[in-house]
Amino acid sequence: MNLDRPLPQVNVVKKVPAAKGERQVLVIPVGPAPKDDAHPVVLGPAAKAVPKQLDLELLGAATSLGSVARTALPSPARTTALLVGVGSSSPDTEQLRTAAGSALQSLHDADINAVLQFDLESAPQAVALIEGALLGAYRFGQYHQQSAPQAPETITVVVPSSLHAAVTDALEAVITVITQVWRTRDLVNMAPNDLNPATFADYAVRSAKLPRTKVTVHDEKTLEAKGFGGHLAVGRGSTHPPRLVKIAYRPPRAKTHVALVGKGITFDSGGLSLKPAKSMETMKCDMAGAATVLGTVIAASQLKLPIAVTGWLCLAENMPSGTATRPSDVISIYGGKTVEVLNTDAEGRLVLADGLVAAAEERPDLLVDIATLTGAQMVALGAQVGAVMGTDNARSAVQEASRAVDEPMWPMPLPAHLRTGLDSKIADISNMGERYGGMLTAGLFLKEFVGESEWAHLDIAGPAFNEGKAEGIRSEGGTGFGLRTLLRTIEVAHEHHTTKRS
Ligand code: BES
Ligand code: MN
Ligand code: ZN
């Protein structure tokens, strides 16, 4: 599997180039006219490029955010116009990102240069546009022997002269981050016969070979020796043994340390508490949290953030077999707390408990876990909004970050009364609570393993995986949702931490 394929080439230019050998698609924004909002118009500098008589029907087809329409242009030669709705006469960064994503999503040939000519007033707007275009250009064609899906291999963004230097300077960082979103999506989309705990750990070792970045893989023998009973219990039914991977990025003189823990179940069959066939179809996505953590630490390291970051990938395959953990088995998590496993399908919290205890041992300033943890998360918030629980400060940091990058994460409570549902007659705690409020009970379970840490728990069961069609920046299958939030959270935590001290 090729996880190293490059993103499209991005050019930042001051005016629309002449098409050379390749076909050129001029992507231009359509929105309600600033004064008369019943009447859609081409917004900004692109208005000059399109013939005046461009019919209203065509514009109408592209008025709502993300809708697209196409027309041939008389000049420049070999140029088509792709009209894309931005949903407003002065679109914000989220609308720009979505519109660019939809535009690139709708182009299906590699030999196209997609030229985006939007009305841009600031560098952050241009950055959002580039992010959207790169996120929308993602395709997963690795298993197609024939007719693999394609996307433009060149993206050109036209910016006003006054922004050219700033946008050019910001470009490398954008590409670094979106590359990791692509890798996260690839890992999630990879078939579970190719991605198991050992191959995932190998990929982490290979991809995190970076300055000041150290990867340590705990294999099943080390996990046994050190008492990581959560990983061992979940992995016991599989022929692919579990792994716990630690990736430590340590820049010089860091004042803040953030630890990230990701759920990495490479396939969740439910174990002996077997899932019905239909619910199992998407369960290769159950390692999305770990993939997101890996990508975040790699990006933090490549961006040389002045913040220490430790990622923990909790990797196991949850399978039924003669050696599998039984409902009613009692296990002990790293550090010694015992758990009565009443449902082997509530496995994510068992591996995360190991990871959280290990991460908290290092006393990070902020501890964040991210997991496709409960079906209840999807029932509560649907497929496009994540949930965030935890201590007040940690939760606020994540919310601030999620707002800044336009990845919606909604706060959820950890009500004390639900904790009694986890009481076990024979062990310290059970892994199964009462029927209602399953997402919150899972959060309460994790809370038992974080000690005094400032801690946030992100449940991304819904938004991590798109079972429907690609839309805007949301690809089909793995979405990479949460990576941009985690990266921003690291920076927010650092800002909070350093201002509090001074
Ligand atoms: N991986 C699932 C949660 C999930 C469901 C993620 C749907 C993405 C989409 C998790 O391990 C699980 O099975 N949770 C159980 C918990 C229950 C047994 C307490 C669930 O949500 O049903
Ligand atoms: Mn499960
Ligand atoms: Zn799971």
Short mmCIF file of C-alpha atoms and ligand atoms in Angstrom, two decimals:
data_model
loop_
_atom_site.label_atom_id
_atom_site.label_comp_id
_atom_site.label_asym_id
_atom_site.label_seq_id
_atom_site.Cartn_x
_atom_site.Cartn_y
_atom_site.Cartn_z
CA MET A 1 0.00 0.00 0.00
CA ASN A 2 1.35 3.39 -1.01
CA LEU A 3 0.83 5.80 1.86
CA ASP A 4 3.40 8.22 0.49
CA ARG A 5 1.63 9.48 -2.61
CA PRO A 6 1.90 13.25 -2.91
CA LEU A 7 -0.86 15.80 -2.63
CA PRO A 8 -1.71 17.86 -5.69
CA GLN A 9 0.84 20.54 -6.55
CA VAL A 10 -0.38 23.92 -5.23
CA ASN A 11 0.58 27.15 -7.00
CA VAL A 12 -0.14 30.56 -5.51
CA VAL A 13 -0.32 33.19 -8.26
CA LYS A 14 -1.41 36.80 -8.77
CA LYS A 15 -3.40 36.34 -11.97
CA VAL A 16 -5.15 33.59 -13.92
CA PRO A 17 -2.48 31.76 -15.94
CA ALA A 18 -2.76 30.89 -19.63
CA ALA A 19 -3.56 27.20 -20.05
CA LYS A 20 -0.57 25.26 -21.41
CA GLY A 21 -0.75 21.60 -22.29
CA GLU A 22 -3.21 20.71 -19.56
CA ARG A 23 -6.90 21.43 -19.39
CA GLN A 24 -7.77 24.30 -17.16
CA VAL A 25 -10.87 24.58 -14.99
CA LEU A 26 -11.54 28.04 -13.63
CA VAL A 27 -13.31 27.59 -10.29
CA ILE A 28 -15.36 30.67 -9.48
CA PRO A 29 -17.67 31.56 -6.62
CA VAL A 30 -21.38 32.20 -6.98
CA GLY A 31 -23.50 33.70 -4.24
CA PRO A 32 -26.42 35.99 -3.63
CA ALA A 33 -25.76 39.51 -4.91
CA PRO A 34 -24.62 41.77 -2.07
CA LYS A 35 -27.68 44.05 -2.39
CA ASP A 36 -30.35 41.97 -4.09
CA ASP A 37 -30.00 38.52 -2.55
CA ALA A 38 -32.65 36.89 -4.74
CA HIS A 39 -30.29 37.25 -7.68
CA PRO A 40 -27.19 35.01 -7.78
CA VAL A 41 -24.03 36.52 -9.22
CA VAL A 42 -20.41 35.58 -9.76
CA LEU A 43 -18.57 37.16 -6.85
CA GLY A 44 -15.29 39.05 -6.92
CA PRO A 45 -12.64 39.29 -9.64
CA ALA A 46 -13.90 36.23 -11.55
CA ALA A 47 -17.03 38.15 -12.59
CA LYS A 48 -14.94 39.71 -15.38
CA ALA A 49 -13.90 36.33 -16.77
CA VAL A 50 -17.39 35.07 -17.49
CA PRO A 51 -19.59 36.38 -20.28
CA LYS A 52 -22.24 38.83 -19.10
CA GLN A 53 -25.05 36.76 -20.59
CA LEU A 54 -24.14 33.70 -18.53
CA ASP A 55 -27.62 32.42 -17.98
CA LEU A 56 -29.42 32.73 -14.73
CA GLU A 57 -30.38 29.10 -14.68
CA LEU A 58 -26.73 28.14 -14.54
CA LEU A 59 -26.00 30.61 -11.78
CA GLY A 60 -29.12 29.45 -9.95
CA ALA A 61 -27.83 25.86 -10.01
CA ALA A 62 -24.77 27.01 -8.08
CA THR A 63 -26.17 29.33 -5.46
CA SER A 64 -26.44 27.09 -2.42
CA LEU A 65 -23.23 26.31 -0.57
CA GLY A 66 -21.24 23.60 -2.34
CA SER A 67 -23.49 23.14 -5.37
CA VAL A 68 -21.66 23.22 -8.72
CA ALA A 69 -22.41 23.97 -12.36
CA ARG A 70 -20.15 23.93 -15.41
CA THR A 71 -19.90 25.97 -18.58
CA ALA A 72 -17.34 26.40 -21.38
CA LEU A 73 -15.59 29.76 -21.57
CA PRO A 74 -14.69 31.45 -24.87
CA SER A 75 -11.29 32.42 -23.41
CA PRO A 76 -8.69 31.59 -22.27
CA ALA A 77 -8.54 28.59 -24.63
CA ARG A 78 -9.10 25.11 -23.18
CA THR A 79 -10.75 26.65 -20.12
CA THR A 80 -13.99 25.57 -18.53
CA ALA A 81 -15.68 27.51 -15.76
CA LEU A 82 -16.80 25.59 -12.69
CA LEU A 83 -19.28 27.69 -10.76
CA VAL A 84 -19.49 26.81 -7.09
CA GLY A 85 -21.95 28.13 -4.55
CA VAL A 86 -20.43 29.82 -1.51
CA GLY A 87 -23.78 30.45 0.21
CA SER A 88 -23.22 34.11 1.02
CA SER A 89 -22.18 37.36 -0.61
CA SER A 90 -19.25 37.52 1.81
CA PRO A 91 -18.38 33.88 2.64
CA ASP A 92 -16.52 33.03 5.87
CA THR A 93 -13.60 30.60 6.12
CA GLU A 94 -15.88 27.61 6.64
CA GLN A 95 -17.91 28.44 3.54
CA LEU A 96 -14.76 28.98 1.49
CA ARG A 97 -13.34 25.65 2.67
CA THR A 98 -16.56 23.81 1.85
CA ALA A 99 -16.95 25.46 -1.56
CA ALA A 100 -13.36 24.66 -2.57
CA GLY A 101 -13.84 21.10 -1.28
CA SER A 102 -17.02 20.61 -3.34
CA ALA A 103 -15.36 22.03 -6.45
CA LEU A 104 -12.39 19.64 -6.24
CA GLN A 105 -14.69 16.80 -5.29
CA SER A 106 -16.53 17.28 -8.60
CA LEU A 107 -13.43 17.08 -10.83
CA HIS A 108 -12.48 13.57 -11.88
CA ASP A 109 -9.37 13.84 -14.05
CA ALA A 110 -5.73 14.00 -13.04
CA ASP A 111 -4.57 16.19 -15.95
CA ILE A 112 -6.64 19.20 -14.89
CA ASN A 113 -5.27 22.39 -13.43
CA ALA A 114 -7.99 23.67 -11.09
CA VAL A 115 -7.61 27.45 -10.94
CA LEU A 116 -9.45 29.00 -8.04
CA GLN A 117 -10.28 32.66 -8.45
CA PHE A 118 -12.16 33.83 -5.39
CA ASP A 119 -12.74 37.15 -3.71
CA LEU A 120 -10.07 36.95 -1.00
CA GLU A 121 -9.50 39.66 1.57
CA SER A 122 -7.13 37.99 4.03
CA ALA A 123 -4.48 35.28 4.25
CA PRO A 124 -6.64 33.07 6.53
CA GLN A 125 -9.35 33.12 3.86
CA ALA A 126 -6.83 32.03 1.23
CA VAL A 127 -5.52 29.33 3.58
CA ALA A 128 -9.06 28.03 4.14
CA LEU A 129 -9.58 27.89 0.39
CA ILE A 130 -6.37 25.90 -0.13
CA GLU A 131 -7.22 23.54 2.76
CA GLY A 132 -10.68 22.97 1.28
CA ALA A 133 -9.30 22.29 -2.19
CA LEU A 134 -6.71 19.80 -0.88
CA LEU A 135 -9.27 18.05 1.34
CA GLY A 136 -11.72 17.85 -1.58
CA ALA A 137 -9.05 16.43 -3.90
CA TYR A 138 -8.63 13.28 -1.78
CA ARG A 139 -9.53 9.98 -3.42
CA PHE A 140 -8.91 6.45 -2.16
CA GLY A 141 -8.11 4.30 -5.17
CA GLN A 142 -5.51 1.99 -3.72
CA TYR A 143 -7.49 -1.21 -4.19
CA HIS A 144 -8.82 -0.46 -7.67
CA GLN A 145 -7.04 -2.41 -10.35
CA GLN A 146 -9.15 -0.65 -12.96
CA SER A 147 -10.62 2.83 -13.17
CA ALA A 148 -9.30 4.14 -9.87
CA PRO A 149 -10.90 7.47 -8.94
CA GLN A 150 -8.83 10.51 -9.93
CA ALA A 151 -8.55 14.15 -8.98
CA PRO A 152 -6.71 17.17 -10.42
CA GLU A 153 -2.97 16.98 -9.78
CA THR A 154 -2.52 20.74 -9.95
CA ILE A 155 -4.35 23.38 -7.97
CA THR A 156 -3.69 27.05 -8.63
CA VAL A 157 -4.97 29.73 -6.30
CA VAL A 158 -5.23 33.29 -7.51
CA VAL A 159 -4.66 35.81 -4.71
CA PRO A 160 -4.46 39.62 -4.68
CA SER A 161 -0.85 40.92 -4.91
CA SER A 162 -1.12 42.26 -1.36
CA LEU A 163 -1.63 38.73 0.02
CA HIS A 164 0.80 36.85 -2.20
CA ALA A 165 3.76 36.85 0.21
CA ALA A 166 1.71 35.91 3.27
CA VAL A 167 -0.10 33.07 1.52
CA THR A 168 3.11 31.72 0.01
CA ASP A 169 4.67 31.72 3.48
CA ALA A 170 1.70 29.83 4.95
CA LEU A 171 1.57 27.22 2.19
CA GLU A 172 4.10 24.75 3.55
CA ALA A 173 2.30 24.45 6.88
CA VAL A 174 -1.05 23.90 5.16
CA ILE A 175 0.42 21.12 3.05
CA THR A 176 2.04 19.53 6.12
CA VAL A 177 -1.28 19.40 7.96
CA ILE A 178 -3.46 18.28 5.08
CA THR A 179 -0.93 15.58 4.16
CA GLN A 180 -1.51 14.11 7.61
CA VAL A 181 -5.29 14.32 7.16
CA TRP A 182 -4.83 12.34 3.93
CA ARG A 183 -2.68 9.74 5.73
CA THR A 184 -5.28 9.42 8.47
CA ARG A 185 -7.97 8.85 5.86
CA ASP A 186 -5.77 6.27 4.09
CA LEU A 187 -5.18 4.34 7.31
CA VAL A 188 -8.91 4.30 8.08
CA ASN A 189 -9.77 3.24 4.53
CA MET A 190 -7.15 0.52 4.39
CA ALA A 191 -8.74 -2.92 4.58
CA PRO A 192 -8.36 -4.61 7.97
CA ASN A 193 -6.60 -7.60 6.41
CA ASP A 194 -3.80 -5.16 5.52
CA LEU A 195 -3.87 -2.99 8.62
CA ASN A 196 -3.50 -4.88 11.90
CA PRO A 197 -1.81 -3.76 15.13
CA ALA A 198 1.65 -4.88 13.95
CA THR A 199 1.45 -3.32 10.47
CA PHE A 200 0.00 -0.12 11.98
CA ALA A 201 2.88 0.03 14.48
CA ASP A 202 5.38 -0.55 11.63
CA TYR A 203 3.85 2.34 9.73
CA ALA A 204 4.14 4.56 12.81
CA VAL A 205 7.83 3.70 13.13
CA ARG A 206 8.46 4.45 9.45
CA SER A 207 6.42 7.64 9.21
CA ALA A 208 7.58 9.26 12.46
CA LYS A 209 11.33 9.08 11.66
CA LEU A 210 11.77 12.79 12.38
CA PRO A 211 14.14 14.96 14.39
CA ARG A 212 13.47 14.99 18.16
CA THR A 213 10.78 12.36 17.68
CA LYS A 214 11.04 8.92 19.21
CA VAL A 215 8.78 5.96 18.60
CA THR A 216 8.58 3.08 21.07
CA VAL A 217 6.55 -0.04 20.26
CA HIS A 218 5.35 -2.23 23.11
CA ASP A 219 4.70 -5.68 21.65
CA GLU A 220 2.62 -8.38 23.33
CA LYS A 221 5.54 -9.59 25.45
CA THR A 222 6.25 -6.11 26.81
CA LEU A 223 2.53 -5.48 27.33
CA GLU A 224 2.37 -8.70 29.36
CA ALA A 225 5.48 -7.85 31.37
CA LYS A 226 4.27 -4.35 32.20
CA GLY A 227 0.68 -5.34 32.96
CA PHE A 228 -1.23 -3.68 30.12
CA GLY A 229 -4.25 -5.91 30.72
CA GLY A 230 -6.67 -3.87 28.61
CA HIS A 231 -4.70 -4.41 25.41
CA LEU A 232 -4.09 -8.06 26.22
CA ALA A 233 -7.77 -8.73 26.99
CA VAL A 234 -9.05 -7.11 23.79
CA GLY A 235 -6.37 -8.67 21.58
CA ARG A 236 -6.65 -12.16 23.05
CA GLY A 237 -9.17 -13.45 20.50
CA SER A 238 -7.13 -12.40 17.48
CA THR A 239 -4.21 -14.04 15.70
CA HIS A 240 -2.80 -10.49 15.39
CA PRO A 241 -1.45 -9.55 18.83
CA PRO A 242 -1.90 -6.03 20.26
CA ARG A 243 0.60 -3.15 20.28
CA LEU A 244 0.92 0.03 22.30
CA VAL A 245 2.90 2.66 20.41
CA LYS A 246 4.36 5.74 22.07
CA ILE A 247 5.50 8.64 19.88
CA ALA A 248 7.32 11.34 21.83
CA TYR A 249 8.11 14.68 20.20
CA ARG A 250 10.41 16.71 22.44
CA PRO A 251 11.45 20.15 21.13
CA PRO A 252 14.11 22.07 23.03
CA ARG A 253 12.97 24.15 26.03
CA ALA A 254 9.29 23.18 25.77
CA LYS A 255 7.19 24.67 28.56
CA THR A 256 4.04 22.71 27.81
CA HIS A 257 3.45 18.99 27.38
CA VAL A 258 0.32 17.62 25.73
CA ALA A 259 -0.46 13.88 25.67
CA LEU A 260 -2.81 12.38 23.09
CA VAL A 261 -4.30 8.88 23.35
CA GLY A 262 -6.04 7.24 20.39
CA LYS A 263 -8.30 4.21 20.16
CA GLY A 264 -6.79 1.89 17.58
CA ILE A 265 -9.03 -1.14 17.13
CA THR A 266 -8.02 -2.24 13.64
CA PHE A 267 -11.24 -4.26 13.42
CA ASP A 268 -14.08 -4.40 15.93
CA SER A 269 -16.17 -7.54 15.48
CA GLY A 270 -17.47 -7.10 19.04
CA GLY A 271 -15.54 -10.17 20.20
CA LEU A 272 -17.68 -12.85 21.84
CA SER A 273 -20.38 -10.19 22.34
CA LEU A 274 -20.48 -10.37 18.55
CA LYS A 275 -21.94 -7.53 16.52
CA PRO A 276 -24.69 -8.19 13.95
CA ALA A 277 -23.31 -8.42 10.38
CA LYS A 278 -24.59 -5.01 9.32
CA SER A 279 -22.99 -3.17 12.25
CA MET A 280 -19.66 -4.84 11.50
CA GLU A 281 -19.37 -3.55 7.92
CA THR A 282 -17.80 -0.21 8.91
CA MET A 283 -15.75 -1.45 11.87
CA LYS A 284 -12.39 -1.07 10.13
CA CYS A 285 -12.90 2.59 11.07
CA ASP A 286 -12.41 1.79 14.77
CA MET A 287 -8.74 2.79 14.66
CA ALA A 288 -9.52 6.33 13.49
CA GLY A 289 -8.58 7.85 16.86
CA ALA A 290 -5.10 6.29 16.78
CA ALA A 291 -4.56 7.32 13.15
CA THR A 292 -5.55 10.88 14.06
CA VAL A 293 -3.13 10.95 16.99
CA LEU A 294 -0.27 9.65 14.83
CA GLY A 295 -0.93 12.29 12.17
CA THR A 296 -1.19 15.03 14.77
CA VAL A 297 2.15 14.20 16.41
CA ILE A 298 3.86 13.94 13.02
CA ALA A 299 2.45 17.32 11.98
CA ALA A 300 3.46 18.91 15.32
CA SER A 301 6.97 17.58 14.84
CA GLN A 302 7.23 18.68 11.19
CA LEU A 303 5.88 22.12 12.08
CA LYS A 304 8.47 22.28 14.89
CA LEU A 305 5.88 23.44 17.42
CA PRO A 306 7.62 24.54 20.64
CA ILE A 307 5.42 22.14 22.64
CA ALA A 308 6.21 18.63 23.82
CA VAL A 309 3.66 16.17 22.44
CA THR A 310 3.30 12.50 23.30
CA GLY A 311 1.03 10.28 21.25
CA TRP A 312 -0.19 6.88 22.45
CA LEU A 313 -1.69 4.49 19.90
CA CYS A 314 -3.74 1.77 21.59
CA LEU A 315 -3.77 -0.95 18.93
CA ALA A 316 -5.65 -4.26 19.07
CA GLU A 317 -7.99 -6.37 16.95
CA ASN A 318 -11.24 -7.37 18.67
CA MET A 319 -12.14 -10.89 17.50
CA PRO A 320 -14.10 -13.88 18.84
CA SER A 321 -12.31 -17.18 19.21
CA GLY A 322 -11.50 -19.95 21.67
CA THR A 323 -8.91 -17.72 23.24
CA ALA A 324 -11.05 -14.57 23.31
CA THR A 325 -11.97 -12.70 26.48
CA ARG A 326 -15.33 -13.90 27.84
CA PRO A 327 -18.13 -11.72 29.15
CA SER A 328 -17.58 -11.92 32.97
CA ASP A 329 -13.78 -12.23 32.75
CA VAL A 330 -11.94 -10.00 35.20
CA ILE A 331 -8.85 -8.20 33.88
CA SER A 332 -6.47 -5.66 35.28
CA ILE A 333 -5.63 -2.39 33.56
CA TYR A 334 -2.08 -0.96 33.56
CA GLY A 335 -1.55 0.35 37.08
CA GLY A 336 -3.68 -2.38 38.64
CA LYS A 337 -7.36 -1.36 38.61
CA THR A 338 -9.54 -4.39 37.91
CA VAL A 339 -12.40 -4.50 35.40
CA GLU A 340 -15.20 -7.03 35.03
CA VAL A 341 -15.69 -7.32 31.27
CA LEU A 342 -19.44 -7.80 30.92
CA ASN A 343 -19.54 -6.92 27.23
CA THR A 344 -16.55 -7.60 24.99
CA ASP A 345 -17.92 -5.06 22.49
CA ALA A 346 -17.16 -2.25 24.96
CA GLU A 347 -13.48 -2.83 24.15
CA GLY A 348 -12.34 0.67 23.27
CA ARG A 349 -12.49 1.84 26.88
CA LEU A 350 -10.29 -1.10 27.93
CA VAL A 351 -7.38 -0.25 25.64
CA LEU A 352 -7.85 3.47 26.30
CA ALA A 353 -7.72 2.87 30.05
CA ASP A 354 -4.23 1.34 29.64
CA GLY A 355 -3.18 4.25 27.43
CA LEU A 356 -4.60 6.94 29.71
CA VAL A 357 -2.87 5.56 32.82
CA ALA A 358 0.45 5.38 30.95
CA ALA A 359 0.02 8.87 29.51
CA ALA A 360 -1.02 10.38 32.88
CA GLU A 361 2.08 8.88 34.53
CA GLU A 362 4.16 11.49 32.69
CA ARG A 363 2.04 14.31 34.20
CA PRO A 364 1.24 16.17 30.97
CA ASP A 365 -0.33 19.63 31.23
CA LEU A 366 -3.17 18.39 29.07
CA LEU A 367 -4.37 14.88 28.29
CA VAL A 368 -6.74 14.30 25.38
CA ASP A 369 -8.13 11.01 24.11
CA ILE A 370 -9.90 10.53 20.81
CA ALA A 371 -11.97 7.48 19.91
CA THR A 372 -14.76 6.02 17.81
CA LEU A 373 -16.10 4.93 21.16
CA THR A 374 -19.89 4.55 21.15
CA GLY A 375 -22.83 4.11 18.81
CA ALA A 376 -24.64 6.36 21.29
CA GLN A 377 -22.47 9.26 20.08
CA MET A 378 -24.03 8.94 16.63
CA VAL A 379 -27.51 8.68 18.08
CA ALA A 380 -26.93 11.88 20.07
CA LEU A 381 -25.08 14.07 17.58
CA GLY A 382 -25.37 12.45 14.17
CA ALA A 383 -22.66 11.78 11.65
CA GLN A 384 -20.99 15.19 11.42
CA VAL A 385 -20.60 16.50 14.96
CA GLY A 386 -18.13 15.13 17.51
CA ALA A 387 -18.60 15.07 21.29
CA VAL A 388 -16.25 16.44 23.90
CA MET A 389 -16.32 15.56 27.61
CA GLY A 390 -13.86 16.03 30.46
CA THR A 391 -12.58 18.61 32.92
CA ASP A 392 -13.72 22.20 32.37
CA ASN A 393 -10.39 23.68 31.24
CA ALA A 394 -9.51 20.82 28.94
CA ARG A 395 -12.95 20.77 27.38
CA SER A 396 -12.83 24.53 26.76
CA ALA A 397 -9.43 24.26 25.12
CA VAL A 398 -10.77 21.63 22.71
CA GLN A 399 -13.91 23.65 22.01
CA GLU A 400 -11.90 26.78 21.29
CA ALA A 401 -9.72 24.78 18.89
CA SER A 402 -12.64 23.05 17.21
CA ARG A 403 -14.33 26.40 16.56
CA ALA A 404 -11.12 27.87 15.15
CA VAL A 405 -10.74 25.07 12.58
CA ASP A 406 -14.47 24.57 11.86
CA GLU A 407 -14.65 20.96 13.06
CA PRO A 408 -17.76 20.93 15.24
CA MET A 409 -17.33 19.28 18.66
CA TRP A 410 -20.22 19.62 21.07
CA PRO A 411 -19.82 19.56 24.87
CA MET A 412 -21.42 16.67 26.74
CA PRO A 413 -21.71 16.14 30.52
CA LEU A 414 -20.29 13.39 32.74
CA PRO A 415 -23.22 13.08 35.17
CA ALA A 416 -22.18 11.47 38.47
CA HIS A 417 -25.42 9.51 38.82
CA LEU A 418 -24.55 7.34 35.81
CA ARG A 419 -21.35 6.17 37.52
CA THR A 420 -23.22 3.69 39.76
CA GLY A 421 -24.25 1.79 36.62
CA LEU A 422 -20.58 0.80 36.25
CA ASP A 423 -20.36 -0.70 39.76
CA SER A 424 -19.25 -4.33 39.71
CA LYS A 425 -19.99 -6.90 42.41
CA ILE A 426 -16.62 -8.56 42.05
CA ALA A 427 -14.16 -6.05 40.56
CA ASP A 428 -13.26 -2.35 40.92
CA ILE A 429 -15.49 -1.44 37.97
CA SER A 430 -17.41 -3.07 35.13
CA ASN A 431 -17.12 -2.03 31.48
CA MET A 432 -20.90 -1.92 30.90
CA GLY A 433 -23.29 0.66 32.30
CA GLU A 434 -26.99 1.36 32.05
CA ARG A 435 -28.80 1.38 28.74
CA TYR A 436 -29.37 5.12 28.21
CA GLY A 437 -26.63 7.72 27.97
CA GLY A 438 -24.06 5.21 26.66
CA MET A 439 -21.68 7.90 25.42
CA LEU A 440 -21.59 9.55 28.85
CA THR A 441 -21.11 6.25 30.69
CA ALA A 442 -18.14 5.47 28.45
CA GLY A 443 -16.71 8.89 29.35
CA LEU A 444 -17.26 8.18 33.06
CA PHE A 445 -15.41 4.88 32.69
CA LEU A 446 -12.39 6.63 31.16
CA LYS A 447 -12.46 9.29 33.86
CA GLU A 448 -11.50 6.60 36.39
CA PHE A 449 -8.10 6.28 34.69
CA VAL A 450 -6.91 9.88 34.27
CA GLY A 451 -6.12 10.70 37.90
CA GLU A 452 -5.81 14.44 38.49
CA SER A 453 -5.06 15.28 34.85
CA GLU A 454 -6.66 18.09 32.91
CA TRP A 455 -8.39 15.74 30.49
CA ALA A 456 -10.71 15.84 27.49
CA HIS A 457 -12.37 12.87 25.83
CA LEU A 458 -13.44 13.15 22.19
CA ASP A 459 -15.99 10.65 20.88
CA ILE A 460 -15.87 10.79 17.06
CA ALA A 461 -17.83 7.60 16.25
CA GLY A 462 -20.05 9.54 13.81
CA PRO A 463 -17.80 12.05 12.06
CA ALA A 464 -14.70 9.80 11.67
CA PHE A 465 -16.28 7.76 8.90
CA ASN A 466 -18.60 8.87 6.11
CA GLU A 467 -20.90 6.02 5.08
CA GLY A 468 -22.51 8.20 2.41
CA LYS A 469 -21.24 10.19 -0.54
CA ALA A 470 -18.37 12.67 -0.43
CA GLU A 471 -19.54 16.20 0.23
CA GLY A 472 -17.53 19.42 0.60
CA ILE A 473 -14.39 18.55 2.56
CA ARG A 474 -15.90 15.27 3.84
CA SER A 475 -14.44 12.42 1.86
CA GLU A 476 -16.12 9.04 1.53
CA GLY A 477 -15.03 6.56 4.19
CA GLY A 478 -12.32 7.90 6.51
CA THR A 479 -12.61 11.67 6.95
CA GLY A 480 -9.63 12.57 9.14
CA PHE A 481 -12.06 14.49 11.34
CA GLY A 482 -10.41 15.72 14.54
CA LEU A 483 -6.83 16.06 13.36
CA ARG A 484 -7.00 19.78 12.74
CA THR A 485 -8.77 20.22 16.09
CA LEU A 486 -6.11 18.23 17.98
CA LEU A 487 -3.28 20.17 16.39
CA ARG A 488 -4.95 23.47 17.25
CA THR A 489 -5.72 22.18 20.78
CA ILE A 490 -2.01 21.69 21.38
CA GLU A 491 -1.42 25.33 20.49
CA VAL A 492 -4.38 26.57 22.55
CA ALA A 493 -3.16 24.59 25.57
CA HIS A 494 0.27 26.16 25.17
CA GLU A 495 -1.22 29.69 24.96
CA HIS A 496 -3.38 29.09 28.05
CA HIS A 497 -0.53 27.51 29.95
CA THR A 498 2.05 30.19 29.24
CA THR A 499 -0.30 33.15 29.85
CA LYS A 500 -1.46 31.61 33.14
CA ARG A 501 2.14 31.38 34.35
CA SER A 502 3.37 34.82 33.34
N1 BES B 1 -16.56 0.77 17.97
C1 BES B 1 -17.82 0.74 18.62
C2 BES B 1 -18.55 2.07 18.55
C3 BES B 1 -18.98 2.54 17.18
C4 BES B 1 -20.25 2.24 16.71
C5 BES B 1 -18.14 3.31 16.42
C6 BES B 1 -20.64 2.70 15.46
C7 BES B 1 -18.52 3.75 15.15
C8 BES B 1 -19.78 3.45 14.69
C9 BES B 1 -17.61 0.40 20.10
O1 BES B 1 -16.55 -0.43 20.39
C10 BES B 1 -18.83 -0.33 20.55
O2 BES B 1 -19.08 -1.39 20.08
N2 BES B 1 -19.55 0.28 21.50
C11 BES B 1 -20.71 -0.31 22.04
C12 BES B 1 -20.66 -0.12 23.54
C13 BES B 1 -21.66 -0.94 24.30
C14 BES B 1 -21.38 -2.41 24.16
C15 BES B 1 -21.59 -0.51 25.74
C16 BES B 1 -21.92 0.39 21.43
O3 BES B 1 -21.86 1.60 21.19
O4 BES B 1 -22.90 -0.29 21.17
MN MN B 2 -17.00 -2.49 20.22
ZN ZN B 3 -14.97 -0.34 19.07
#
